[in-house]
PDB file of C-alpha atoms and ligand atoms in Angstrom:
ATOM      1  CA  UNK E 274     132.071   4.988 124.083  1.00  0.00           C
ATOM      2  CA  UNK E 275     130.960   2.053 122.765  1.00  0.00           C
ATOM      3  CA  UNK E 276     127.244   0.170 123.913  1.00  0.00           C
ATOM      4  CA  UNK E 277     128.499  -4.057 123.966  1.00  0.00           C
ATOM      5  CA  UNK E 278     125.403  -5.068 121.876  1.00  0.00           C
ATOM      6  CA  UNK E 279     127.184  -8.091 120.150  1.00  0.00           C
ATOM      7  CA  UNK E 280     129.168  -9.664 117.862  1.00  0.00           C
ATOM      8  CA  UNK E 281     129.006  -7.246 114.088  1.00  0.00           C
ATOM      9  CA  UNK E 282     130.257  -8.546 111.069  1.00  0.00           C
ATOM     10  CA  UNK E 283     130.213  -6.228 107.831  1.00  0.00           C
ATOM     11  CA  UNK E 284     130.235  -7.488 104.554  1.00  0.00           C
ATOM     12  CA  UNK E 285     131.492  -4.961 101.955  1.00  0.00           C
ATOM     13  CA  UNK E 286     133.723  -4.477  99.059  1.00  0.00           C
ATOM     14  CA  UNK E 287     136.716  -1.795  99.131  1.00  0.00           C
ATOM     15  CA  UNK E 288     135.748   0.203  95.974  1.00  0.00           C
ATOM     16  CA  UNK E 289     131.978   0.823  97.098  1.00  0.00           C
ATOM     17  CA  UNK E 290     131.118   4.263  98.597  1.00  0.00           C
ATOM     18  CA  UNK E 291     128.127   2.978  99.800  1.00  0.00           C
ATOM     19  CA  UNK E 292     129.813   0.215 101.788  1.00  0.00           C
ATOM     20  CA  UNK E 293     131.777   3.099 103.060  1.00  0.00           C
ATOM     21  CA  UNK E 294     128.326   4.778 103.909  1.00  0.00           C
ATOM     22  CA  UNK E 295     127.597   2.176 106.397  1.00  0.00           C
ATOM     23  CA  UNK E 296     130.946   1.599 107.876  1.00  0.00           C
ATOM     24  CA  UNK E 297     131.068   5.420 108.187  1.00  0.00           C
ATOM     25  CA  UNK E 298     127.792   4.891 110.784  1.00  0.00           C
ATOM     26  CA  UNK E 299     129.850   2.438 112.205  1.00  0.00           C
ATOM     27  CA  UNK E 300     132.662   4.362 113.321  1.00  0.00           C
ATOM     28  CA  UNK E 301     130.573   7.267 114.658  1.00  0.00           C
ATOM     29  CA  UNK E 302     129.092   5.262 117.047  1.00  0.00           C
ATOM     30  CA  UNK E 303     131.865   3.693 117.799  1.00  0.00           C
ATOM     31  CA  UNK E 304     130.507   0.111 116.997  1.00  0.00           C
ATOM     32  CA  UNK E 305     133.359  -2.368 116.493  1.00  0.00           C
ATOM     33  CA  UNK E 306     133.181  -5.014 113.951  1.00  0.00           C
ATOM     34  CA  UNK E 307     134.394  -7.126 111.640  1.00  0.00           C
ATOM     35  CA  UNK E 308     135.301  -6.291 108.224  1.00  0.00           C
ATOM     36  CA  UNK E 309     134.809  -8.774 105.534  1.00  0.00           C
ATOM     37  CA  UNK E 310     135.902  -8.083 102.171  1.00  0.00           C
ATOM     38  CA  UNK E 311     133.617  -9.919  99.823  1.00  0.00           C
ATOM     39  CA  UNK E 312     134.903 -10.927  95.776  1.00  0.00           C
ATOM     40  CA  UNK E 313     132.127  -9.156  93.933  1.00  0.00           C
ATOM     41  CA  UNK E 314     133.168 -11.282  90.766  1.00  0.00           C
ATOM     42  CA  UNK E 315     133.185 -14.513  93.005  1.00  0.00           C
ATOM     43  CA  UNK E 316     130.958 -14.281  95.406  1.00  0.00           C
ATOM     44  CA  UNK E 317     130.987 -16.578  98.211  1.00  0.00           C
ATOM     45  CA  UNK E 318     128.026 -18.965  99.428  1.00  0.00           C
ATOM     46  CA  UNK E 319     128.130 -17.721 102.965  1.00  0.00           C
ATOM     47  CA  UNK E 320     127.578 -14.498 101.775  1.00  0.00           C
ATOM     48  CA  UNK E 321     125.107 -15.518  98.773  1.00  0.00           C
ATOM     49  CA  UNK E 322     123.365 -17.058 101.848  1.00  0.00           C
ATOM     50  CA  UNK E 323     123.106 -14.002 103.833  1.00  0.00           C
ATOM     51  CA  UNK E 324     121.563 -11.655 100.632  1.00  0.00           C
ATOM     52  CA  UNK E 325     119.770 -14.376  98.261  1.00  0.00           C
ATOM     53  CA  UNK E 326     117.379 -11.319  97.024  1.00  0.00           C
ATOM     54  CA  UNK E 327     119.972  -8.680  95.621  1.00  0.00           C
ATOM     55  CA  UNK E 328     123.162 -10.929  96.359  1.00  0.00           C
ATOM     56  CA  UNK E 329     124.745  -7.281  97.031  1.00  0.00           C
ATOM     57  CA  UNK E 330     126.931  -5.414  99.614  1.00  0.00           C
ATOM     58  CA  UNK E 331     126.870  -4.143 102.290  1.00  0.00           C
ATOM     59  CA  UNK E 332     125.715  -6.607 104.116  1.00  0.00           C
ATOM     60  CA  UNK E 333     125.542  -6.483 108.044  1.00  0.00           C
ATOM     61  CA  UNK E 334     125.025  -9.395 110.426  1.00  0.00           C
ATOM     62  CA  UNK E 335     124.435  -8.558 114.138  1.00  0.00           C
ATOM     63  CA  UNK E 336     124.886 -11.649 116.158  1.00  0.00           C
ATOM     64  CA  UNK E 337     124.606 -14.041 113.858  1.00  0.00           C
ATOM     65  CA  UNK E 338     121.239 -12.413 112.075  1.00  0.00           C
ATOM     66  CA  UNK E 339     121.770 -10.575 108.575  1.00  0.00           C
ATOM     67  CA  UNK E 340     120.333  -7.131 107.116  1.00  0.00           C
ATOM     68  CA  UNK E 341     120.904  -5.745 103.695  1.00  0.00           C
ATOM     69  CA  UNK E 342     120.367  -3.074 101.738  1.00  0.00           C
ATOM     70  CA  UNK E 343     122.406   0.426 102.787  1.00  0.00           C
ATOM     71  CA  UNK E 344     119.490   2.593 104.251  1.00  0.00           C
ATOM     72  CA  UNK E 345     117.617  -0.139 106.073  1.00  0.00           C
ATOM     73  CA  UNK E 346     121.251  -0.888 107.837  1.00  0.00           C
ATOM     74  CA  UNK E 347     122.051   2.492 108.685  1.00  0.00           C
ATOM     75  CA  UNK E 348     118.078   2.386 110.288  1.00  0.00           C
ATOM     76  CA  UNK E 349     119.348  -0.601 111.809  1.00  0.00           C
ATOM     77  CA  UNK E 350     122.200   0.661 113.541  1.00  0.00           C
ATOM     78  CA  UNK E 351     120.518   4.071 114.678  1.00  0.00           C
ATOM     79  CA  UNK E 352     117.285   1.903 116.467  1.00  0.00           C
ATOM     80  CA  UNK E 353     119.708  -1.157 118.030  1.00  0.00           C
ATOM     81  CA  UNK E 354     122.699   1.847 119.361  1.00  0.00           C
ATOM     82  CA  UNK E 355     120.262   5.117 120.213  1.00  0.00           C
ATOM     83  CA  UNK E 356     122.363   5.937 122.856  1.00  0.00           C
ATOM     84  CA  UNK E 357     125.615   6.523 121.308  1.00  0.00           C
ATOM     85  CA  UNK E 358     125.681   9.891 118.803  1.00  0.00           C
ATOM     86  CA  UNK E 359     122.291  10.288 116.720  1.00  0.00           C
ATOM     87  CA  UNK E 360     123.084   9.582 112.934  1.00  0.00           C
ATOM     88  CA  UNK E 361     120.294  12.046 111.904  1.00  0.00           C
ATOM     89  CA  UNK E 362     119.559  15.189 113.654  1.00  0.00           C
ATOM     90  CA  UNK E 363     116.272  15.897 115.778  1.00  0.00           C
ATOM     91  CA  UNK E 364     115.139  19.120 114.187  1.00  0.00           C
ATOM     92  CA  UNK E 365     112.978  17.973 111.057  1.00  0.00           C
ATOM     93  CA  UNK E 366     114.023  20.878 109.049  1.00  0.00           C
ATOM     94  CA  UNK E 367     118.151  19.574 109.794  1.00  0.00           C
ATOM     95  CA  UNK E 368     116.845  16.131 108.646  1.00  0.00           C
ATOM     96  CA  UNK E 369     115.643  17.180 105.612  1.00  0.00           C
ATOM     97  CA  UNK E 370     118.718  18.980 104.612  1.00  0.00           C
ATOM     98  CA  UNK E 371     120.256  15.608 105.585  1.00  0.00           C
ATOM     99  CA  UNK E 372     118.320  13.303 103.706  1.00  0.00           C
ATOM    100  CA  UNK E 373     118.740  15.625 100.575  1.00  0.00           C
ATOM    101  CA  UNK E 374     122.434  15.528 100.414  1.00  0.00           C
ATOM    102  CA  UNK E 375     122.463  11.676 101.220  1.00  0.00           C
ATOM    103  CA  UNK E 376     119.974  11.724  97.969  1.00  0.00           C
ATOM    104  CA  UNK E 377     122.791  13.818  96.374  1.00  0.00           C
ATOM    105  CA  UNK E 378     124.872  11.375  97.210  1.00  0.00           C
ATOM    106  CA  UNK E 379     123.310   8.706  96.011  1.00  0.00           C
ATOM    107  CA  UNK E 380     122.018  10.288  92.571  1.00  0.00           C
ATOM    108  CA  UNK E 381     125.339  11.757  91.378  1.00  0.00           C
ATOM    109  CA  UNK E 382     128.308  11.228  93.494  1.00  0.00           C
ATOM    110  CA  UNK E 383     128.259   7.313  93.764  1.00  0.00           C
ATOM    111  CA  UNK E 384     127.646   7.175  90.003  1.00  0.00           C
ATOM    112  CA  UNK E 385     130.296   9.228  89.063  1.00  0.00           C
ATOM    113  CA  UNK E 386     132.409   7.260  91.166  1.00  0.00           C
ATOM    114  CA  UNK E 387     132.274   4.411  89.592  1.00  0.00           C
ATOM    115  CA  UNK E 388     132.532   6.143  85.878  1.00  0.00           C
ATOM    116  CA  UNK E 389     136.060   7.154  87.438  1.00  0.00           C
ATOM    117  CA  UNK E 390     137.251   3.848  88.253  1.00  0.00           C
ATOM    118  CA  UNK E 391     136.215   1.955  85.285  1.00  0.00           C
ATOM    119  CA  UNK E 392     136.457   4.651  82.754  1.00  0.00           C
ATOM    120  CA  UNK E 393     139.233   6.204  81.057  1.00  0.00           C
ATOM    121  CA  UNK E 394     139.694   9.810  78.766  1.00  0.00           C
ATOM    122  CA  UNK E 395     136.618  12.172  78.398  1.00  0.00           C
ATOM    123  CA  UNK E 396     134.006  10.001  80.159  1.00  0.00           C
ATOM    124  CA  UNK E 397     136.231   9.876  83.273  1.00  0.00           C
ATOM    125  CA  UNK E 398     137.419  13.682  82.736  1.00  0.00           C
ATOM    126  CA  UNK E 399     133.518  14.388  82.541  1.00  0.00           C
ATOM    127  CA  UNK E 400     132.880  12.574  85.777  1.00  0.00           C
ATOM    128  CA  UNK E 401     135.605  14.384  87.653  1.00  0.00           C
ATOM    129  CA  UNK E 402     134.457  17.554  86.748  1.00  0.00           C
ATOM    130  CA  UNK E 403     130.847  15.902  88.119  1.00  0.00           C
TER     131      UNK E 403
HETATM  132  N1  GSH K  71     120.611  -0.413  97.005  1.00  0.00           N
HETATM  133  C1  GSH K  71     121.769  -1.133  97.458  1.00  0.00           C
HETATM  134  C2  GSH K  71     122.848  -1.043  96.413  1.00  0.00           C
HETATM  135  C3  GSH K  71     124.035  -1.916  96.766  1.00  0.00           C
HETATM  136  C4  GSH K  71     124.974  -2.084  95.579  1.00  0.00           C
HETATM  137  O1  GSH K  71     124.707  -1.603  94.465  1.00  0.00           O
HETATM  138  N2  GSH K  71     126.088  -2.782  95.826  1.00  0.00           N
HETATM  139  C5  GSH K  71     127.036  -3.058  94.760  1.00  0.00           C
HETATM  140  C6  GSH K  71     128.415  -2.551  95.144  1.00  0.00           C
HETATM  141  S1  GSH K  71     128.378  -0.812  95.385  1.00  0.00           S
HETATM  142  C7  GSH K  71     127.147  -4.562  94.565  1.00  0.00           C
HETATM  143  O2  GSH K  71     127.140  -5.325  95.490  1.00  0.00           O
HETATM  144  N3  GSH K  71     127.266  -4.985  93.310  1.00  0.00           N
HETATM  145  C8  GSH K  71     127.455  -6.368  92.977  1.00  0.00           C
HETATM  146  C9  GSH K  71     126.454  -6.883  91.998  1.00  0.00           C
HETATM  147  O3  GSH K  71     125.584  -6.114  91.555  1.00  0.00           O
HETATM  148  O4  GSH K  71     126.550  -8.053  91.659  1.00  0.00           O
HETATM  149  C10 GSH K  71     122.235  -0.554  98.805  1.00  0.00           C
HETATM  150  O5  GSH K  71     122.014   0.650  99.049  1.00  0.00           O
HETATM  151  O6  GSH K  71     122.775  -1.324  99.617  1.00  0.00           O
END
């Protein structure tokens, strides 16, 4: 069931997994919000206004206030919704286990990701097999 904690807006960009990372946290916790899908190659100035440091998605704003960077929103979300399903287990050993596939995630899946959409013959074929 979803907690009413306010008006959610996510900034993100179709072909990024970790956009999807975030809006994944969303959806478990059954947040509703916005999507916005922002021009990577053309950003706008609302949204170079709400990350001037790394001018990068995702970007969440929570009633009207913005956060950035993938991890620190996903923190976000967990601390301002802790009553709707826990986004990392209690038991520290389960977190752990958590946190390294997330790092997994981060280290080899998302790269290879992109090498598949941007690359073509044995550099893609490599990153498939990845
Ligand atoms: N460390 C950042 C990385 C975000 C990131 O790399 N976003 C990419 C899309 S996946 C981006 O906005 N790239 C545009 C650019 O670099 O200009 C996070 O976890 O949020």
């Amino acid at each position: 069931m979803e907690e009413k904690k306010g008006e959610v807006v996510l900034f993100r960009t179709w072909a990024s997994p970790i956009c999807t990372r975030v809006e994944i946290a969303l959806k478990l916790k059954g947040i509703s919000y916005e999507y916005v899908e922002e021009d990577l190659t053309n950003k706008s100035e609302l949204f170079l206004s709400l990350n001037p440091v790394h001018k990068k998605v995702p970007v969440l704003v929570h009633n009207g206030k913005s956060i950035a960077e993938s991890l620190v929103i996903l923190e976000y979300i967990e601390e301002c919704w802790n009553t709707t399903p826990k986004l990392l287990p209690e038991d520290p050993y389960q977190r752990a286990k958590l946190r390294f596939w997330a790092n997994y995630y981060d280290q080899k899946i998302v790269p290879s990701f992109y090498i598949i959409i941007v690359s073509k013959d044995k550099e893609r074929e490599k990153a498939i097999e990845d």
